[in-house]
Short mmCIF file of C-alpha atoms and ligand atoms in Angstrom, two decimals:
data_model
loop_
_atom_site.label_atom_id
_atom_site.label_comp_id
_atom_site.label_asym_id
_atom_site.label_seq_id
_atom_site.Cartn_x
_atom_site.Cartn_y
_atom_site.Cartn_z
CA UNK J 1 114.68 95.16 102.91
CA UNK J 2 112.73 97.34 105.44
CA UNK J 3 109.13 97.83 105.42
CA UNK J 4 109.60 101.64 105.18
CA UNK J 5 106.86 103.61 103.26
CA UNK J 6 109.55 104.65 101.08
CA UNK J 7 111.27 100.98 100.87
CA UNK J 8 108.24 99.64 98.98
CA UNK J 9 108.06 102.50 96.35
CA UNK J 10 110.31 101.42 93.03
CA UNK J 11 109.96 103.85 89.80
CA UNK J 12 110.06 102.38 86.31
CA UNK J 13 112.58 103.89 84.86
CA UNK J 14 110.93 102.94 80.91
CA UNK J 15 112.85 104.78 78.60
CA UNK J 16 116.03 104.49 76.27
CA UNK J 17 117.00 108.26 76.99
CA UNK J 18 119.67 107.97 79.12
CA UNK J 19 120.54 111.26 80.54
CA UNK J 20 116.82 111.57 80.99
CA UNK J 21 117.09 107.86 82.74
CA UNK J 22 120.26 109.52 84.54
CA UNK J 23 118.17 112.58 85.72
CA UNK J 24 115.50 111.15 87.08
CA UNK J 25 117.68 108.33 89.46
CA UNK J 26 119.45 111.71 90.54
CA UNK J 27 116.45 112.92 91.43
CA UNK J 28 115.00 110.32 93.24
CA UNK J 29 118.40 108.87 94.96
CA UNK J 30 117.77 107.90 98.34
CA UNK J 31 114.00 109.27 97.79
CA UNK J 32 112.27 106.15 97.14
CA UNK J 33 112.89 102.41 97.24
CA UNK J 34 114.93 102.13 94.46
CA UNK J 35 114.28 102.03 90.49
CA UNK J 36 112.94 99.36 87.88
CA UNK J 37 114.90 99.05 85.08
CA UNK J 38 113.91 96.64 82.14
CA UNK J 39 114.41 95.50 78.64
CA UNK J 40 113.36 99.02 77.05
CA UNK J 41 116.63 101.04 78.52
CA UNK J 42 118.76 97.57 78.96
CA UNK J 43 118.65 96.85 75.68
CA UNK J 44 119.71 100.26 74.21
CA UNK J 45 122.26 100.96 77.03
CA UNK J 46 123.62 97.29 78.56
CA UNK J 47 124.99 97.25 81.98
CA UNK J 48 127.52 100.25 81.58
CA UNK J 49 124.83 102.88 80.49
CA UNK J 50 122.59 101.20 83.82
CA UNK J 51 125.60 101.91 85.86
CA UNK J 52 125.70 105.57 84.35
CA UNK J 53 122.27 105.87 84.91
CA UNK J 54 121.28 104.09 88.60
CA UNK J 55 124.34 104.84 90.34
CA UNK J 56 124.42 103.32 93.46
CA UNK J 57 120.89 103.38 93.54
CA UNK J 58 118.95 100.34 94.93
CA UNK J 59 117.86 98.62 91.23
CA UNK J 60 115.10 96.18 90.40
CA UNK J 61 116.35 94.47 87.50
CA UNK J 62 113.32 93.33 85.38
CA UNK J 63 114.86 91.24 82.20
CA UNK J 64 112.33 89.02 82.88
CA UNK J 65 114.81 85.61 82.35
CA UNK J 66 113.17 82.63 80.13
CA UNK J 67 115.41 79.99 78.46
CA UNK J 68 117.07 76.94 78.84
CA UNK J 69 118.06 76.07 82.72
CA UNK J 70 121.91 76.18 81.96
CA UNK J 71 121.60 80.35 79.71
CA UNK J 72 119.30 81.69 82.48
CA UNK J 73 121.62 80.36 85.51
CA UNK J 74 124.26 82.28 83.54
CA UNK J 75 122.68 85.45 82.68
CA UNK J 76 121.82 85.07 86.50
CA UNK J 77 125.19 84.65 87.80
CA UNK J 78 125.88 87.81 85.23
CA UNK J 79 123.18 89.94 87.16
CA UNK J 80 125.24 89.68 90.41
CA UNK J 81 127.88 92.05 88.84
CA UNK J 82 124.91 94.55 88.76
CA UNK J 83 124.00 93.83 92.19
CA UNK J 84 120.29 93.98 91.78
CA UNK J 85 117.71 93.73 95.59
CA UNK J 86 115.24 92.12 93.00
CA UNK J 87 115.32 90.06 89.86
CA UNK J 88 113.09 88.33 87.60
CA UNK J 89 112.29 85.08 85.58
CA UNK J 90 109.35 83.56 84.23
CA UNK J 91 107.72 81.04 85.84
CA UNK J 92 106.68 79.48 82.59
CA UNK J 93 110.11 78.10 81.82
CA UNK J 94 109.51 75.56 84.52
CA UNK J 95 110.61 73.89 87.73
CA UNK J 96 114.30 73.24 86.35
CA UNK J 97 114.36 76.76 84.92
CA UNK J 98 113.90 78.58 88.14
CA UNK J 99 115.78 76.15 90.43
CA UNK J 100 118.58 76.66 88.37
CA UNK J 101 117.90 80.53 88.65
CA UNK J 102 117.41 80.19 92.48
CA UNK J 103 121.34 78.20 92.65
CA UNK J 104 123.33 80.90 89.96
CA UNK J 105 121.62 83.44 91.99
CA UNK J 106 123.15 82.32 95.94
CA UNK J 107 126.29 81.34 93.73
CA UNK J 108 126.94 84.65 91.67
CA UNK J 109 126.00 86.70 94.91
CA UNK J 110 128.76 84.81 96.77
CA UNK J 111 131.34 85.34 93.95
CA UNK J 112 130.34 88.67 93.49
CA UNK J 113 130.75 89.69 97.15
CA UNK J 114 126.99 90.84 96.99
CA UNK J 115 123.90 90.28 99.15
CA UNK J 116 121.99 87.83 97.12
CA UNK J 117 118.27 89.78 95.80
CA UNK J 118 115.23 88.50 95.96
CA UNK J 119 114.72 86.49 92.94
CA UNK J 120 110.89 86.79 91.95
CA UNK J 121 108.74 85.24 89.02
CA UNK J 122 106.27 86.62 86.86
CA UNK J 123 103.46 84.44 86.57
CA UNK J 124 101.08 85.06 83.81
CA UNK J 125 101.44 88.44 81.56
CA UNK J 126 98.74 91.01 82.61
CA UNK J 127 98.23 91.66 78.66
CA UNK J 128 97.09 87.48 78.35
CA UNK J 129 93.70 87.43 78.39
CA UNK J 130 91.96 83.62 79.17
CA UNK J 131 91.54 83.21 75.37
CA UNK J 132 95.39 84.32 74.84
CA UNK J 133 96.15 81.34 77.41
CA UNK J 134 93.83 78.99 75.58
CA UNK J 135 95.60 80.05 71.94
CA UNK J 136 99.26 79.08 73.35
CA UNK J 137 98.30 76.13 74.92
CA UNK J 138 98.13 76.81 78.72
CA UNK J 139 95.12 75.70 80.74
CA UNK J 140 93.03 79.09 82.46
CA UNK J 141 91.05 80.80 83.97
CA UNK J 142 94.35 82.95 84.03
CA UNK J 143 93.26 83.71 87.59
CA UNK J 144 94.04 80.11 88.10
CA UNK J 145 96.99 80.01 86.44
CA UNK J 146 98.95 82.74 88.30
CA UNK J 147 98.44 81.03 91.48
CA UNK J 148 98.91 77.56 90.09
CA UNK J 149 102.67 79.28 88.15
CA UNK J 150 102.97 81.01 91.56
CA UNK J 151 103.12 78.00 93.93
CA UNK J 152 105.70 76.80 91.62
CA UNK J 153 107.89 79.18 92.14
CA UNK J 154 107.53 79.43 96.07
CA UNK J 155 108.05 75.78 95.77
CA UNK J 156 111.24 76.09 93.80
CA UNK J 157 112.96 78.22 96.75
CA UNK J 158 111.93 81.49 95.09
CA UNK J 159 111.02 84.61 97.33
CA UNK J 160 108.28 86.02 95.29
CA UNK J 161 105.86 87.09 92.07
CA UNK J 162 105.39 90.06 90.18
CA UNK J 163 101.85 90.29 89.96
CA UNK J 164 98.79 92.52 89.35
CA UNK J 165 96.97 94.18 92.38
CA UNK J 166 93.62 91.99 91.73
CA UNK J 167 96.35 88.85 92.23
CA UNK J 168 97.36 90.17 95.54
CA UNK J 169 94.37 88.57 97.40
CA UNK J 170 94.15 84.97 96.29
CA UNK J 171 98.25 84.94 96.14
CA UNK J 172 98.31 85.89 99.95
CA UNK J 173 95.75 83.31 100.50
CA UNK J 174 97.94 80.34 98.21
CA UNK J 175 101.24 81.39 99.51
CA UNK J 176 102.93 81.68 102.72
CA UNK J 177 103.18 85.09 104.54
CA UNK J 178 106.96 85.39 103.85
CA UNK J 179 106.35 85.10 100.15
CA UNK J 180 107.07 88.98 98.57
CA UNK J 181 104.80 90.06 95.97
CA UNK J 182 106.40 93.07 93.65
CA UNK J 183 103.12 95.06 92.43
CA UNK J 184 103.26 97.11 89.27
CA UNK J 185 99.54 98.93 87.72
CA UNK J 186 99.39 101.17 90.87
CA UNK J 187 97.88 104.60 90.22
CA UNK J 188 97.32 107.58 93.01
CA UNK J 189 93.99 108.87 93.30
CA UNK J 190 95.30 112.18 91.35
CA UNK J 191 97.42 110.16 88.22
CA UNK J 192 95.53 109.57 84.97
CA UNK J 193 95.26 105.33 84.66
CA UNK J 194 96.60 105.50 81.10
CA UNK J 195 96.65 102.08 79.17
CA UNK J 196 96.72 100.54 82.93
CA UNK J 197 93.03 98.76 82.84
CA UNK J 198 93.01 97.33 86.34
CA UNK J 199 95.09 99.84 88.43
CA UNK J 200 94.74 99.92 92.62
CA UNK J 201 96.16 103.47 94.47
CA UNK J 202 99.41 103.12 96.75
CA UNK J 203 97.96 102.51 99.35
CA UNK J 204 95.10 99.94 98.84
CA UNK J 205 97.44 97.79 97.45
CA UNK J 206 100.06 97.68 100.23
CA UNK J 207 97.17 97.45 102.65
CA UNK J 208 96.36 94.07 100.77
CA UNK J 209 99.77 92.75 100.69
CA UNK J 210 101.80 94.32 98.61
CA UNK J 211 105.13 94.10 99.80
CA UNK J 212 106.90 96.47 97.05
CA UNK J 213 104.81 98.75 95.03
CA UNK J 214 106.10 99.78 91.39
CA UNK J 215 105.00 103.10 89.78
CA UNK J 216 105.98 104.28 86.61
CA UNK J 217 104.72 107.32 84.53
CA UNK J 218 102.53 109.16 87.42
CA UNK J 219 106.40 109.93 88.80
CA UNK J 220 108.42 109.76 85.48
CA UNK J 221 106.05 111.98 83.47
CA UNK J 222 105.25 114.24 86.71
CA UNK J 223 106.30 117.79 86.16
CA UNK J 224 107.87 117.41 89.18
CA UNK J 225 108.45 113.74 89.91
CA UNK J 226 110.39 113.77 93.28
CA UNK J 227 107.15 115.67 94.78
CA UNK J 228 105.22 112.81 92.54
CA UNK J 229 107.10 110.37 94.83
CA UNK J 230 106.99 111.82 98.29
CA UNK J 231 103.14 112.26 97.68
CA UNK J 232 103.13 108.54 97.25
CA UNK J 233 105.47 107.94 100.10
CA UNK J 234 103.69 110.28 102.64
CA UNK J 235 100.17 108.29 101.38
CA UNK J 236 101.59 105.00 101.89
CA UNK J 237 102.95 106.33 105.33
O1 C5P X 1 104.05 103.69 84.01
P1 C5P X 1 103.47 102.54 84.80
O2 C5P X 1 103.25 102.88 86.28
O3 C5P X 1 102.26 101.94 84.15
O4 C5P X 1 104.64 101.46 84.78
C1 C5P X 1 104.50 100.18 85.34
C2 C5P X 1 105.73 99.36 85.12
O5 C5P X 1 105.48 98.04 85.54
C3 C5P X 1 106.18 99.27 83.66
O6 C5P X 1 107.61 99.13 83.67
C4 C5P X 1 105.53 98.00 83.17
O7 C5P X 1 106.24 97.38 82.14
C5 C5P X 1 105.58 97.14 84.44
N1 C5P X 1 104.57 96.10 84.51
C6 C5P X 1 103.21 96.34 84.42
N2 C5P X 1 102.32 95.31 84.50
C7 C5P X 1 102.74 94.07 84.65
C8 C5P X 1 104.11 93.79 84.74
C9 C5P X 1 104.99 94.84 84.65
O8 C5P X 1 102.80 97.49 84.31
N3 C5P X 1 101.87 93.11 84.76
#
């Protein structure tokens, strides 16, 4: 992946209409970095209706994998068929968990005659508060946490977190330069924050290390969302 301004922009695509889903990838084809798709439309539409919908379209897949070592490496190895440039686990379901990811992923790309993505964890959930940690066992400050889950994962052989711009600083100090971090909560100066409670603009949060920026509803709810996302582009520029 380039470091293009428009390279780093993916849109959330969070919705279960698919023609609207459809539309908007039209849209945006070959506009922006590519487009997030997760459990909301997945779920409703499986891999045909993301076909339908994405085209050809560079995808972030964001099913957010956590199970057993042997069911993730498979729905892993399933991905490939989807050819995704990123894809996500948790880093909760351990060391075995994601090194299993990290070996479907190189072997499903291979079979699949695809470039293997970058496989990327998410560390702890931005909704988990320090008292939400406490309640299911896991030891805090979730600050802590995130870097300690994300040092696991660079030291399983993955390439990278999801995490919140506020994580971007310690995670480029507690992981090595190469190590991509996939920032959603992002919100232009001119977007309304919405339920996003710790949101950073475009810009500020590539300029801390962001390597791919995703942005939801100030595109998808945009009256017009393609000038939404060259606005964004042209500011990250
Ligand atoms: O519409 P908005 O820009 O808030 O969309 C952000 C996208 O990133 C959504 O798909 C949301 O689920 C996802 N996300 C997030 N915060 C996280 C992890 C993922 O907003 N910590």
């Amino acid at each position: 992946m380039t470091s293009e301004a428009r390279d780093r922009l993916f849109v959330a695509l969070d919705t279960t209409d698919l023609e609207r889903a459809a539309r908007l990838a039209r849209e945006l084809a070959g506009r922006v970095g590519g487009l997030k798709v997760g459990k909301e439309f997945f779920t409703a539409h499986g891999p045909d209706g993301l076909r339908a919908a994405v085209g050809g379209e560079p995808l972030f897949l964001d099913l957010k994998f956590h199970d057993i070592p042997n069911t993730v490496a498979g729905a892993v190895r399933a991905a490939m068929r989807l050819s995704p440039r990123i894809l996500n686990v948790h880093a909760s379901g351990g060391r075995a968990m994601m090194e299993a990811a990290r070996d479907a992923l190189r072997e499903g790309a291979d079979d699949a005659g695809v470039e293997p993505p970058w496989l990327v964890a998410v560390t702890v959930l931005t909704s988990l508060d320090d008292a939400d940690l406490a309640a299911v066992g896991q030891q805090g400050p979730a600050a802590e946490q995130v870097v300690r889950l994300a040092r696991l994962a660079q030291d399983c052989g993955l390439d990278g977190v999801v995490c919140g711009p506020r994580e971007i600083a310690p995670l480029r100090a507690a992981c090595s330069p190469d190590f991509k971090l996939v920032v959603p909560g992002i919100r232009p100066a001119w977007a309304a924050s919405g339920d996003q409670k710790r949101v950073m603009t475009p810009k500020a949060a590539v300029a801390a290390g962001a390597d791919v920026i995703v942005v939801g509803r100030p595109i998808t709810a945009a009256e017009d969302p393609l000038d939404a996302a060259e606005k964004i582009v042209a500011e990250l520029g």
